[in-house]
Coordinates of N, CA, C and O in Angstrom, one line a residue:
M16 N 99.3 94.6 121.0 CA 101.0 94.6 120.4 C 102.4 94.0 121.6 O 102.0 93.8 122.5
D17 N 102.8 93.4 120.9 CA 103.6 92.6 121.6 C 104.9 93.0 121.9 O 105.6 93.5 120.6
T18 N 105.4 93.6 123.2 CA 106.7 94.3 123.6 C 106.8 94.2 124.0 O 107.6 94.0 124.4
N19 N 106.9 92.2 124.1 CA 108.0 91.6 125.2 C 108.9 91.1 124.2 O 109.6 90.3 124.1
R20 N 109.2 91.4 122.6 CA 110.4 91.4 121.9 C 111.5 92.0 122.0 O 112.0 92.9 122.8
A21 N 112.1 91.4 121.7 CA 113.9 92.3 121.6 C 114.1 93.0 121.9 O 114.6 94.0 122.6
H22 N 114.6 93.7 120.6 CA 114.2 94.7 120.4 C 112.4 96.2 120.7 O 112.5 96.7 119.7
G23 N 111.6 95.1 121.1 CA 110.5 96.6 121.3 C 109.4 95.7 120.0 O 109.3 94.8 119.8
P24 N 108.7 97.0 120.3 CA 107.2 96.7 119.5 C 107.5 96.3 118.3 O 108.6 97.5 118.1
V25 N 107.2 96.3 117.4 CA 106.7 97.0 116.1 C 106.1 97.8 115.1 O 105.7 98.6 115.9
I26 N 106.9 98.7 114.5 CA 106.9 99.6 114.0 C 107.6 99.9 112.3 O 108.3 98.8 112.2
K27 N 106.2 100.2 112.0 CA 106.4 99.7 110.7 C 105.2 101.0 110.6 O 104.6 101.7 110.6
L28 N 106.1 101.4 108.4 CA 105.4 103.2 107.9 C 103.5 102.7 107.6 O 103.3 102.3 107.4
S29 N 103.2 104.1 107.7 CA 101.7 103.8 107.5 C 101.7 104.4 106.6 O 101.2 104.3 104.6
Q30 N 101.6 105.7 106.7 CA 101.4 106.6 106.1 C 102.6 108.3 106.1 O 102.9 108.0 106.3
C31 N 102.7 108.1 104.3 CA 103.3 109.5 104.5 C 102.5 110.5 104.2 O 101.7 110.7 102.8
F32 N 102.7 112.4 103.9 CA 102.2 113.8 103.7 C 103.0 114.4 102.8 O 104.1 114.3 103.1
L33 N 102.5 114.4 101.3 CA 103.3 115.2 100.3 C 102.4 116.1 100.1 O 101.1 116.4 99.8
A34 N 102.5 117.5 100.6 CA 101.8 118.6 99.9 C 101.3 119.2 98.9 O 102.7 118.8 97.6
V35 N 100.8 119.2 98.0 CA 99.9 119.2 96.5 C 99.8 120.4 96.5 O 98.5 120.7 97.0
D36 N 99.6 121.4 95.0 CA 98.8 122.8 94.9 C 98.0 121.8 93.7 O 96.6 123.0 94.2
D37 N 97.6 120.7 92.9 CA 97.1 120.3 92.7 C 97.1 119.2 92.8 O 97.3 118.6 91.8
H38 N 95.1 119.0 93.6 CA 95.2 117.5 93.0 C 94.4 116.9 92.5 O 94.9 115.4 91.9
D39 N 93.9 117.2 91.4 CA 93.9 116.6 90.5 C 94.4 116.7 89.0 O 95.2 115.5 88.7
K40 N 95.9 117.7 89.4 CA 97.1 116.7 88.4 C 97.9 116.0 89.0 O 98.9 114.8 88.7
A41 N 97.7 115.9 90.7 CA 98.8 114.9 91.7 C 98.2 114.1 91.3 O 98.4 113.1 91.0
L42 N 97.1 113.9 90.8 CA 95.9 112.4 90.5 C 96.2 111.7 89.6 O 97.0 110.4 89.5
A43 N 96.4 112.6 88.1 CA 96.7 111.9 87.3 C 98.5 111.4 86.9 O 98.7 110.2 86.3
F44 N 99.3 111.6 88.2 CA 100.2 112.1 87.9 C 100.9 109.8 88.3 O 101.3 109.4 88.2
Y45 N 99.8 110.7 90.0 CA 100.1 109.1 90.9 C 99.7 107.7 90.6 O 100.0 107.1 90.5
R46 N 98.4 107.8 90.0 CA 98.1 107.0 89.8 C 97.7 106.7 88.3 O 98.1 105.7 87.9
D47 N 97.6 107.7 87.5 CA 98.4 107.3 85.4 C 99.6 107.4 84.9 O 99.8 105.9 83.9
V48 N 100.6 107.7 85.6 CA 102.3 107.8 85.2 C 102.5 106.0 85.9 O 103.0 105.7 85.8
L49 N 102.4 106.6 87.1 CA 103.0 105.2 88.7 C 102.5 104.7 89.3 O 103.6 102.9 89.2
G50 N 101.0 104.1 88.3 CA 100.8 102.8 88.4 C 99.6 102.5 89.8 O 99.3 101.6 90.3
M51 N 100.2 103.8 90.7 CA 99.2 103.9 92.5 C 97.9 103.5 91.7 O 97.2 104.1 91.1
E52 N 97.1 102.4 93.5 CA 96.0 102.7 93.1 C 95.8 103.7 94.1 O 96.4 104.4 95.5
V53 N 94.1 104.3 93.5 CA 93.4 105.7 94.5 C 93.0 105.0 95.8 O 92.2 103.9 95.7
R54 N 93.2 105.4 97.1 CA 92.5 104.6 97.8 C 92.1 105.2 98.8 O 91.2 104.8 100.0
G55 N 91.9 106.7 99.0 CA 90.4 108.0 99.4 C 91.0 109.1 98.8 O 91.8 109.7 97.9
D56 N 90.3 109.8 98.3 CA 89.1 111.5 98.3 C 88.0 112.3 98.9 O 87.3 111.6 98.6
V57 N 88.4 112.3 100.1 CA 87.8 113.1 100.7 C 88.6 114.8 101.2 O 89.3 115.3 100.4
G58 N 87.5 114.9 100.8 CA 87.3 116.8 100.8 C 86.7 117.4 102.3 O 85.4 116.5 103.4
F59 N 86.9 118.4 103.1 CA 86.6 118.9 104.0 C 87.1 120.0 104.3 O 87.7 120.7 104.2
E60 N 86.4 121.1 104.9 CA 85.4 122.6 104.8 C 86.8 123.3 103.8 O 87.7 123.8 104.2
G61 N 86.3 122.5 101.9 CA 86.8 123.1 101.1 C 87.9 123.2 100.9 O 89.0 123.9 100.1
M62 N 88.9 122.1 101.6 CA 90.5 121.6 101.5 C 89.7 119.4 100.8 O 88.9 119.3 100.7
R63 N 90.8 119.3 100.7 CA 90.9 117.5 99.9 C 92.4 117.0 99.7 O 93.1 118.0 99.9
W64 N 92.3 115.6 100.8 CA 93.8 114.7 100.2 C 93.8 113.6 99.2 O 92.0 113.2 99.4
V65 N 94.0 113.4 98.9 CA 93.5 111.6 98.3 C 95.0 111.6 98.7 O 96.1 111.3 98.5
T66 N 95.2 109.5 99.2 CA 95.5 108.4 100.0 C 96.0 108.0 98.1 O 94.8 107.2 97.5
V67 N 97.4 107.6 98.1 CA 97.7 106.4 97.3 C 98.4 105.9 97.8 O 99.2 106.0 98.4
G68 N 98.4 104.5 96.9 CA 99.6 103.5 97.3 C 100.0 103.0 95.7 O 98.5 102.3 95.5
S69 N 101.0 101.7 95.9 CA 101.1 100.3 95.0 C 100.9 99.5 95.8 O 100.1 99.6 96.9
P70 N 99.8 99.6 94.9 CA 98.8 97.3 94.5 C 99.8 96.7 95.6 O 99.9 95.4 96.2
L71 N 101.5 97.3 95.5 CA 102.6 95.8 96.6 C 102.3 96.7 97.4 O 103.2 95.4 98.7
Q72 N 101.4 97.2 98.0 CA 102.0 97.4 99.5 C 100.9 98.2 100.2 O 100.7 99.6 100.5
P73 N 99.9 96.8 100.3 CA 98.3 97.7 100.9 C 98.8 98.5 102.0 O 97.2 99.3 102.3
D74 N 99.6 98.2 102.8 CA 99.6 99.2 104.4 C 100.6 100.5 104.7 O 100.4 100.6 105.2
V75 N 101.0 100.8 102.5 CA 101.7 102.1 103.6 C 100.9 102.9 102.1 O 100.2 102.5 101.2
E76 N 100.5 104.5 102.2 CA 99.8 105.3 101.6 C 101.0 106.0 102.2 O 101.6 106.6 102.9
I77 N 100.8 107.3 100.9 CA 100.7 108.7 100.4 C 99.5 109.8 101.1 O 98.9 109.1 99.5
V78 N 99.8 110.3 101.1 CA 98.2 111.1 101.4 C 98.8 112.1 100.8 O 99.6 113.2 101.3
L79 N 97.8 112.7 99.9 CA 98.7 114.1 99.4 C 97.4 115.2 99.8 O 96.7 114.7 99.1
E80 N 97.8 116.1 100.7 CA 97.5 117.2 101.0 C 97.2 118.6 100.8 O 99.1 118.7 99.1
P81 N 96.6 119.1 100.9 CA 96.8 121.0 100.7 C 98.0 121.5 101.1 O 98.7 120.9 102.1
P82 N 98.7 121.5 100.2 CA 99.6 123.4 101.4 C 99.8 124.0 102.4 O 98.8 124.3 102.1
G83 N 100.1 123.7 103.9 CA 99.8 123.9 105.3 C 98.7 123.6 105.5 O 97.3 124.1 105.8
A84 N 98.0 122.3 105.6 CA 97.0 121.4 105.5 C 96.6 121.9 107.1 O 95.5 122.0 107.2
D85 N 97.5 122.2 107.9 CA 97.3 122.3 109.4 C 96.3 123.3 110.4 O 96.5 124.9 109.6
P86 N 95.1 123.0 110.2 CA 93.8 124.3 110.3 C 94.5 125.6 112.0 O 94.1 126.3 111.3
D87 N 95.5 125.2 112.0 CA 96.5 125.3 113.1 C 97.6 127.2 113.0 O 98.4 128.3 113.8
I88 N 98.0 126.1 111.3 CA 99.3 126.8 110.9 C 98.1 128.8 110.8 O 97.7 129.3 109.6
S89 N 99.3 129.7 110.3 CA 98.7 130.9 109.9 C 98.8 131.3 108.4 O 99.4 130.6 107.7
P90 N 97.8 132.1 108.2 CA 97.9 132.4 107.0 C 99.7 132.7 105.9 O 99.5 132.3 105.0
A91 N 100.3 133.1 107.0 CA 100.8 133.8 106.1 C 102.5 132.4 106.6 O 103.6 132.4 105.7
D92 N 101.9 132.0 107.7 CA 102.6 130.3 107.7 C 102.1 129.5 105.6 O 103.0 128.6 105.4
R93 N 101.1 129.6 106.1 CA 100.6 128.7 105.1 C 101.1 128.8 103.5 O 101.2 128.4 102.7
E94 N 101.0 130.4 103.3 CA 101.4 131.3 102.1 C 103.1 130.4 102.2 O 103.8 130.2 100.8
T95 N 104.5 130.3 103.1 CA 105.2 130.4 102.6 C 105.5 129.0 102.4 O 105.9 129.4 101.5
I96 N 105.0 127.8 103.2 CA 104.8 126.9 102.6 C 104.3 126.7 101.3 O 105.0 126.2 100.3
A97 N 103.5 127.2 100.8 CA 103.1 127.5 98.7 C 104.4 127.3 97.7 O 104.2 127.3 97.8
Q98 N 104.9 128.5 98.8 CA 106.1 129.6 98.3 C 107.0 128.7 97.4 O 107.6 128.7 96.8
L99 N 107.3 127.2 99.3 CA 108.6 126.3 99.1 C 108.0 125.6 98.0 O 108.9 124.8 97.6
L100 N 106.9 125.0 98.3 CA 106.1 124.1 97.4 C 106.3 124.5 96.0 O 106.8 123.6 95.1
A101 N 106.5 125.6 95.8 CA 105.9 125.7 94.3 C 107.7 126.4 93.8 O 107.8 126.6 92.1
K102 N 108.5 126.3 94.5 CA 110.4 126.6 94.4 C 110.6 125.1 94.1 O 112.1 124.8 94.3
G103 N 110.1 124.2 94.9 CA 110.7 123.0 94.7 C 111.5 122.1 95.6 O 112.0 121.0 95.6
V104 N 111.8 123.2 96.3 CA 112.2 122.6 97.5 C 111.8 122.1 99.2 O 113.0 121.7 100.2
L105 N 110.6 121.8 98.9 CA 110.8 120.9 100.2 C 110.7 119.5 99.7 O 111.2 119.0 98.0
R106 N 110.7 118.0 100.8 CA 111.8 117.3 100.5 C 110.6 116.0 99.8 O 109.2 116.3 99.6
G107 N 110.7 115.1 99.0 CA 109.5 113.6 98.7 C 110.4 112.4 98.8 O 110.6 112.5 100.5
V108 N 109.4 111.5 97.9 CA 109.8 110.2 98.8 C 110.8 109.6 97.8 O 111.1 109.8 96.1
N109 N 111.6 108.6 98.5 CA 111.9 107.5 98.1 C 111.1 106.2 97.6 O 110.6 105.6 98.6
F110 N 111.3 105.8 96.3 CA 110.6 104.1 95.6 C 112.2 103.3 95.5 O 113.6 103.2 94.7
T111 N 111.9 102.4 95.6 CA 112.1 101.1 95.3 C 111.8 100.2 93.6 O 109.9 100.6 93.7
T112 N 111.9 99.9 92.5 CA 111.7 99.5 91.6 C 112.2 99.1 90.8 O 113.6 99.0 91.1
D113 N 112.0 97.7 90.2 CA 113.0 96.5 89.5 C 113.6 97.0 88.5 O 114.3 95.5 87.7
D114 N 112.7 98.0 87.4 CA 113.4 98.1 86.1 C 113.4 99.8 86.5 O 112.4 100.3 85.7
C115 N 113.9 100.5 86.9 CA 115.3 101.9 86.4 C 114.9 102.4 85.3 O 114.4 103.6 85.4
D116 N 114.8 102.3 84.5 CA 115.4 102.2 83.0 C 113.8 102.3 82.9 O 112.9 103.3 81.7
A117 N 113.1 101.4 82.5 CA 111.9 101.4 82.0 C 110.9 102.3 82.5 O 110.0 102.9 82.4
L118 N 111.2 102.2 84.1 CA 110.1 103.1 84.6 C 110.2 104.7 84.2 O 109.4 105.6 84.0
Y119 N 112.5 105.3 84.1 CA 112.5 106.4 84.4 C 112.0 106.8 82.0 O 111.5 107.9 82.5
S120 N 111.6 106.0 82.0 CA 111.4 106.6 80.5 C 109.6 106.7 80.3 O 109.6 107.7 79.6
R121 N 109.2 105.8 80.9 CA 107.5 105.9 81.2 C 107.6 107.2 82.1 O 106.6 108.0 81.6
V122 N 108.3 108.0 82.7 CA 107.5 108.9 83.2 C 108.4 109.8 82.5 O 107.8 110.9 82.5
E123 N 109.7 109.9 82.5 CA 110.0 111.6 81.8 C 108.4 111.2 79.7 O 108.5 112.5 79.9
A124 N 108.5 110.4 79.3 CA 107.4 110.4 77.8 C 106.6 111.3 78.5 O 105.7 112.1 78.6
S125 N 105.6 111.5 80.2 CA 104.6 112.1 80.3 C 105.6 113.2 80.3 O 104.0 114.5 81.3
G126 N 105.9 113.6 80.3 CA 106.7 115.2 80.9 C 106.6 115.8 81.6 O 107.4 116.7 82.3
A127 N 107.2 114.7 83.7 CA 107.5 115.4 83.9 C 109.2 115.9 84.5 O 109.6 115.6 83.5
D128 N 108.8 116.9 85.9 CA 110.5 117.6 85.5 C 111.4 117.0 85.7 O 111.3 115.7 87.5
V129 N 112.8 116.7 84.6 CA 113.5 115.7 85.2 C 114.8 116.2 86.0 O 115.0 117.5 85.6
L130 N 114.5 115.7 87.4 CA 116.1 116.2 88.1 C 118.0 115.1 87.4 O 118.9 115.7 87.9
Q131 N 116.8 113.5 87.8 CA 118.6 113.4 87.7 C 118.1 112.2 85.9 O 117.6 111.1 86.7
E132 N 118.5 111.3 85.5 CA 118.7 110.3 84.3 C 119.3 108.8 85.3 O 119.6 109.6 86.0
P133 N 118.6 108.1 84.4 CA 118.9 107.0 85.4 C 120.3 107.6 85.9 O 121.0 106.6 84.7
M134 N 121.2 106.6 87.0 CA 122.2 106.1 87.1 C 123.3 105.0 88.1 O 122.6 104.9 88.9
D135 N 124.2 104.9 87.8 CA 124.9 103.6 89.4 C 125.2 104.8 89.9 O 126.2 104.9 89.9
Q136 N 124.6 104.2 91.3 CA 126.0 104.7 92.9 C 126.9 103.8 93.5 O 126.6 102.5 93.3
P137 N 126.8 104.2 94.2 CA 128.5 103.6 94.9 C 127.7 102.5 95.6 O 128.6 102.4 96.0
Y138 N 126.6 103.7 96.3 CA 125.9 102.3 97.0 C 125.1 102.1 96.6 O 124.0 101.2 97.6
G139 N 124.8 100.8 95.5 CA 124.9 100.0 95.0 C 123.1 99.7 93.8 O 122.4 98.8 95.0
V140 N 122.7 101.6 94.0 CA 121.6 100.9 93.4 C 121.5 101.7 92.3 O 122.8 102.3 92.2
R141 N 120.9 101.7 91.4 CA 120.4 102.5 90.2 C 119.7 103.6 90.6 O 118.4 102.5 90.6
D142 N 119.5 104.8 90.3 CA 118.9 104.9 90.3 C 118.4 106.5 89.4 O 119.7 106.8 88.8
C143 N 117.3 107.0 89.4 CA 116.8 108.3 88.8 C 115.9 109.4 90.1 O 115.4 108.5 90.6
A144 N 115.8 110.7 89.0 CA 114.1 111.4 90.0 C 113.8 112.3 89.2 O 114.3 112.8 88.4
F145 N 112.8 112.3 89.9 CA 111.7 113.6 89.1 C 111.5 113.9 89.8 O 111.6 114.3 91.2
R146 N 111.0 115.4 89.3 CA 109.7 116.2 90.4 C 107.7 116.2 90.0 O 108.0 114.9 89.0
D147 N 106.8 115.9 90.7 CA 106.4 115.5 90.5 C 105.6 117.3 90.1 O 105.4 117.8 89.3
P148 N 103.4 116.8 89.4 CA 103.0 118.4 89.6 C 103.2 119.6 90.5 O 103.6 120.7 90.0
A149 N 103.5 118.8 90.9 CA 103.8 119.6 92.6 C 104.8 120.4 93.1 O 105.4 121.3 93.7
G150 N 106.2 119.5 92.3 CA 107.5 120.4 92.6 C 108.5 119.5 93.8 O 109.3 119.3 93.8
N151 N 107.8 118.4 94.5 CA 107.7 117.2 95.0 C 108.9 116.0 94.5 O 108.9 115.9 93.8
M152 N 109.4 116.3 95.1 CA 111.7 115.2 94.8 C 110.7 113.6 94.2 O 110.7 112.9 96.0
L153 N 110.9 112.5 93.7 CA 110.5 111.7 94.1 C 111.7 111.2 93.4 O 111.9 111.4 92.1
R154 N 112.3 109.5 93.9 CA 114.0 109.0 93.6 C 112.7 107.6 93.3 O 112.7 107.5 94.2
F155 N 113.5 107.4 92.6 CA 113.5 105.7 92.4 C 114.9 104.8 91.8 O 115.5 105.1 91.2
M156 N 114.4 104.2 93.0 CA 115.2 103.5 93.2 C 115.7 101.8 92.6 O 115.2 101.2 93.4
E157 N 116.8 101.7 92.0 CA 116.8 100.1 91.8 C 118.6 99.4 92.9 O 119.5 99.7 91.9
P158 N 117.4 98.4 93.9 CA 118.7 97.9 94.1 C 119.5 97.1 92.5 O 119.5 95.9 92.2
R159 N 120.8 96.8 92.5 CA 122.2 96.4 91.5 C 122.2 95.3 92.1 O 122.0 94.8 93.5
K160 N 122.7 94.1 91.6 CA 123.0 92.1 91.5 C 124.3 93.1 93.1 O 124.6 93.8 92.5
S161 N 124.1 92.2 93.5 CA 125.4 92.5 94.8 C 126.2 92.4 94.4 O 127.6 92.5 95.3
E162 N 126.3 91.2 92.7 CA 128.4 91.4 92.8 C 128.2 92.9 91.8 O 129.5 92.8 92.3
E163 N 127.3 93.5 91.2 CA 127.4 94.5 90.1 C 127.4 95.8 92.4 O 128.9 96.2 91.9
A164 N 127.2 95.1 92.8 CA 127.4 96.1 93.7 C 128.6 96.5 94.3 O 128.8 97.4 95.5
G165 N 129.0 95.3 94.9 CA 130.2 94.9 95.6 C 131.6 95.6 95.0 O 132.3 96.3 95.5
K166 N 131.4 95.3 93.7 CA 132.4 96.1 93.2 C 132.5 97.9 93.4 O 133.5 98.4 93.3
A167 N 130.8 98.5 93.3 CA 131.0 99.5 93.1 C 131.2 100.2 94.5 O 132.0 101.4 95.0
S168 N 130.8 99.3 95.6 CA 131.2 99.8 97.0 C 132.7 99.1 97.0 O 133.5 100.2 97.6
K169 N 133.3 98.4 96.0 CA 134.9 98.2 96.3 C 135.5 99.8 95.7 O 136.7 99.5 96.3
Y170 N 135.5 99.3 94.0 CA 136.1 100.9 93.4 C 135.2 101.9 93.1 O 135.7 102.5 93.0
G171 N 134.2 102.2 94.0 CA 133.9 103.7 93.9 C 132.8 103.6 92.4 O 132.4 102.6 91.8
A172 N 132.9 104.2 92.4 CA 131.3 104.5 91.1 C 132.1 105.0 89.5 O 133.5 104.8 89.2
Q173 N 132.0 103.2 89.2 CA 131.6 103.6 87.5 C 131.2 104.2 86.6 O 130.3 104.0 86.6

């Protein structure tokens, strides 16, 4: 890795992890509804990790892991994580899309829990939000045309 660059070494996202309580439901959602490709499906010591990603981003993956997958976590902490996941209060992932409204229609038709219908935001995107089958929040953002984004920025949300 070349560390002689003006700003140091290149750093890029490779993987992010989401806790899921039912890998089969999660796999059906991420693969069949969102169109992600399955890159790995590994079982180890009674647990399962499924790796998915957008075909357009071969170097970025989402690892769907069991709640509290850390082998050093206490049973009480593992149970707390499972409870927080069930409540839908753990964080999620933000995606970009080229058609927020079409994506919204497809995901809504799947029966996913809608958190926000498509709306224009004052910071230059049109976005919507859902919960995946495990309760993780997923937000989908479509950058608006620069002219529209400039108006929103100058005058606030319209």
